[in-house]
PDB file of C-alpha atoms in Angstrom:
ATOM      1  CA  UNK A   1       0.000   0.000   0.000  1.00 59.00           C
ATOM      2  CA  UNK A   2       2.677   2.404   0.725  1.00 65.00           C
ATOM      3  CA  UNK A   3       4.724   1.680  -2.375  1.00 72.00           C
ATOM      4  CA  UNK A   4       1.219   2.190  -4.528  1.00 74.00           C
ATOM      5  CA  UNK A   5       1.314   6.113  -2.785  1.00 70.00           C
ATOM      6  CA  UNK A   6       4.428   6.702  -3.570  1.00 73.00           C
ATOM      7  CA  UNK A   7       4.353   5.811  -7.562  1.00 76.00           C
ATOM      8  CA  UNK A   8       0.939   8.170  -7.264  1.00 75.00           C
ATOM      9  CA  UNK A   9       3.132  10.897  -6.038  1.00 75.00           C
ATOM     10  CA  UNK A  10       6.004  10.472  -7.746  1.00 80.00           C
ATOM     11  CA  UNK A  11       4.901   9.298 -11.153  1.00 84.00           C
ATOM     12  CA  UNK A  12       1.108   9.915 -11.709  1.00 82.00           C
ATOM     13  CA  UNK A  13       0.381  13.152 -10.309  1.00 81.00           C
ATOM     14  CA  UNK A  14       2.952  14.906 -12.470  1.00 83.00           C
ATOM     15  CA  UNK A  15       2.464  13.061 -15.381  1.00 87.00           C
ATOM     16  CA  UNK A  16      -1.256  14.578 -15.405  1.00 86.00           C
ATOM     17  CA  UNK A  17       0.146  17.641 -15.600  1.00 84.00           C
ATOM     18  CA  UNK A  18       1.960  17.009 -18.434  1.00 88.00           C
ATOM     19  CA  UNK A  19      -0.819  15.827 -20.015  1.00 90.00           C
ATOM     20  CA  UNK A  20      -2.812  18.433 -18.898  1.00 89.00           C
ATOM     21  CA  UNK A  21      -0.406  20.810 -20.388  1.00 88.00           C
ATOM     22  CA  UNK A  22      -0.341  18.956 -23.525  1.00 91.00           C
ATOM     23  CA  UNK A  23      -4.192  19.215 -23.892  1.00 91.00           C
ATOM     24  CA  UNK A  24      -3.950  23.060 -22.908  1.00 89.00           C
ATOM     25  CA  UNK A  25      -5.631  22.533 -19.750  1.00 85.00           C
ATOM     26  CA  UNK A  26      -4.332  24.100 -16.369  1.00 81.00           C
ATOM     27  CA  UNK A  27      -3.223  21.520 -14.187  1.00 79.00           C
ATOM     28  CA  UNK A  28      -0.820  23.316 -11.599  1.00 75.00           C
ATOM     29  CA  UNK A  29       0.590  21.567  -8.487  1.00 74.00           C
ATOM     30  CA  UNK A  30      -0.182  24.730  -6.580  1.00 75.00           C
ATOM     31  CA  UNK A  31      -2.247  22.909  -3.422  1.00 74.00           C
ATOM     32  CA  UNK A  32      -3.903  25.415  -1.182  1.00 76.00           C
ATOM     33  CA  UNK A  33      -3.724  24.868   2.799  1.00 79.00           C
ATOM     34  CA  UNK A  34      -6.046  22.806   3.420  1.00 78.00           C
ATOM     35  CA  UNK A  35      -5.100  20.125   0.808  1.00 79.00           C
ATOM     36  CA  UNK A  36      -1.804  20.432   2.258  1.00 82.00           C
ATOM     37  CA  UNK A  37      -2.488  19.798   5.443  1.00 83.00           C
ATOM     38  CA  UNK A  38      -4.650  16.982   4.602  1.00 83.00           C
ATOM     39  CA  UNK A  39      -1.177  15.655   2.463  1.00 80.00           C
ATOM     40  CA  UNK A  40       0.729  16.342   5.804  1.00 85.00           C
ATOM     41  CA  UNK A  41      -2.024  14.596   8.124  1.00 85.00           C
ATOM     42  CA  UNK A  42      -2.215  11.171   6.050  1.00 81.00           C
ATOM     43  CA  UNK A  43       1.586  11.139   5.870  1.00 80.00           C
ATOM     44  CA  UNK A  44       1.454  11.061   9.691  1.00 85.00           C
ATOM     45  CA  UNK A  45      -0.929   8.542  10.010  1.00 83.00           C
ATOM     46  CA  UNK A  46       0.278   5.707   7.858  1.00 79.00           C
ATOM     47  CA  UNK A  47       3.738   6.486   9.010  1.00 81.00           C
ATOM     48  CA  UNK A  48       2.351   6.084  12.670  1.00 83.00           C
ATOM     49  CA  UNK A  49       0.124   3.302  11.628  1.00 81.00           C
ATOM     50  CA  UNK A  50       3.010   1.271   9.525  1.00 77.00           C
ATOM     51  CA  UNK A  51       6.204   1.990  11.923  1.00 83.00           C
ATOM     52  CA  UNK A  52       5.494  -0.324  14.336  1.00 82.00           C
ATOM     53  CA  UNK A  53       5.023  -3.434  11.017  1.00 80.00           C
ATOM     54  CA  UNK A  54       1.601  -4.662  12.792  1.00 84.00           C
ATOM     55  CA  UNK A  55      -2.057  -3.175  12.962  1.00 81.00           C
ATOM     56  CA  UNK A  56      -5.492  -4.435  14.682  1.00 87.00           C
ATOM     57  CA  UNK A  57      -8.775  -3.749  13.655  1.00 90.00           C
ATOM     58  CA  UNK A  58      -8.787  -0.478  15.723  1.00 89.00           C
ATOM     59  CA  UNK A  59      -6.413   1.258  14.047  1.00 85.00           C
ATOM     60  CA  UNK A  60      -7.590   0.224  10.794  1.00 86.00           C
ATOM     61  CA  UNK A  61     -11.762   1.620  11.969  1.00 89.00           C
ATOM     62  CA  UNK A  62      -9.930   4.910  12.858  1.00 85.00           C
ATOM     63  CA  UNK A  63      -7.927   5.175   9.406  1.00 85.00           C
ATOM     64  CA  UNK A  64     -11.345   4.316   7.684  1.00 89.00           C
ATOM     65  CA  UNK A  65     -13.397   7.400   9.801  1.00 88.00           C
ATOM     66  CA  UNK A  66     -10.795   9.812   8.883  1.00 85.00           C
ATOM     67  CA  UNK A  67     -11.223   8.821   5.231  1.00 86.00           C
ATOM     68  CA  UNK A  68     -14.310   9.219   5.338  1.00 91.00           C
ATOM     69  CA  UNK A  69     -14.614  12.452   7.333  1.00 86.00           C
ATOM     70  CA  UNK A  70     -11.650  14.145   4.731  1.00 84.00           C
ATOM     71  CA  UNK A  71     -13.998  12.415   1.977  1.00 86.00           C
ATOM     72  CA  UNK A  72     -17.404  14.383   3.493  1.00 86.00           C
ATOM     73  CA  UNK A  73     -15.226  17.331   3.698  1.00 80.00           C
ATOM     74  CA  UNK A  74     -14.389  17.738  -0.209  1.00 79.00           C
ATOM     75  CA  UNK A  75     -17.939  16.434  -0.868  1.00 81.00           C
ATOM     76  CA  UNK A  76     -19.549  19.172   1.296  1.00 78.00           C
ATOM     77  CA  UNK A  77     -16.939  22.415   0.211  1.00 72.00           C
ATOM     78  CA  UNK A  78     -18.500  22.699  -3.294  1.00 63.00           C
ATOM     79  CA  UNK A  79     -17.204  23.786  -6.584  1.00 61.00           C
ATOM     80  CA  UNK A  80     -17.138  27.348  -6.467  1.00 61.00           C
ATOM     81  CA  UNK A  81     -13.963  30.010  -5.932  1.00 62.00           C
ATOM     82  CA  UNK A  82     -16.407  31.491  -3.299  1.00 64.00           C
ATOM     83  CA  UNK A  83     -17.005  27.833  -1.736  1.00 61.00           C
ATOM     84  CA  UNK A  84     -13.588  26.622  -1.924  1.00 60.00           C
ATOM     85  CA  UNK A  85     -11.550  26.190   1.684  1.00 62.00           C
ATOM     86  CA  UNK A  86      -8.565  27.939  -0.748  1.00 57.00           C
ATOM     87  CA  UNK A  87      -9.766  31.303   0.043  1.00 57.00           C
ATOM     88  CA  UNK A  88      -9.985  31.519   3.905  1.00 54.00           C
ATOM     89  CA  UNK A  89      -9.109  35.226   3.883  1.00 52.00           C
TER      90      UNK A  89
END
């Protein structure tokens, strides 16, 4: 699971911005705060979750409810510059 992450980070993310380029569509890399510090947050948790090379169904319910809660999150903020969690100002 964590080698599948890190060939989405480091191959598939920029590659559809090459693409996106290629199709003269703007695809930037420029995340705003929030989707940083959701990057930051599940960073944290599988490194806390994998360092110790066992799990129990515990930890796996509470990595579930936090994908789910980051999941409502994006579901609820809507599609709008004025909706967006970007603009916090």
């Amino acid at each position: 699971a964590a080698g599948s992450s890190c060939q989405m980070g480091l191959l598939v993310t920029p590659f559809t911005v090459l693409v996106g380029w290629a199709y003269g569509v703007e695809m930037t890399l420029d995340f705003h705060s929030f989707q940083l510090a959701v990057l930051f947050l599940s960073v944290f948790m599988a490194t806390t979750i994998l360092s110790n090379g066992q799990s129990n169904w515990l930890e796996g319910v509470m990595l579930i409810v936090t994908y789910l809660i980051v999941s409502l999150i994006y579901f609820l903020e809507g599609s709008g510059k004025s909706h967006s969690l970007a603009t916090l100002d």
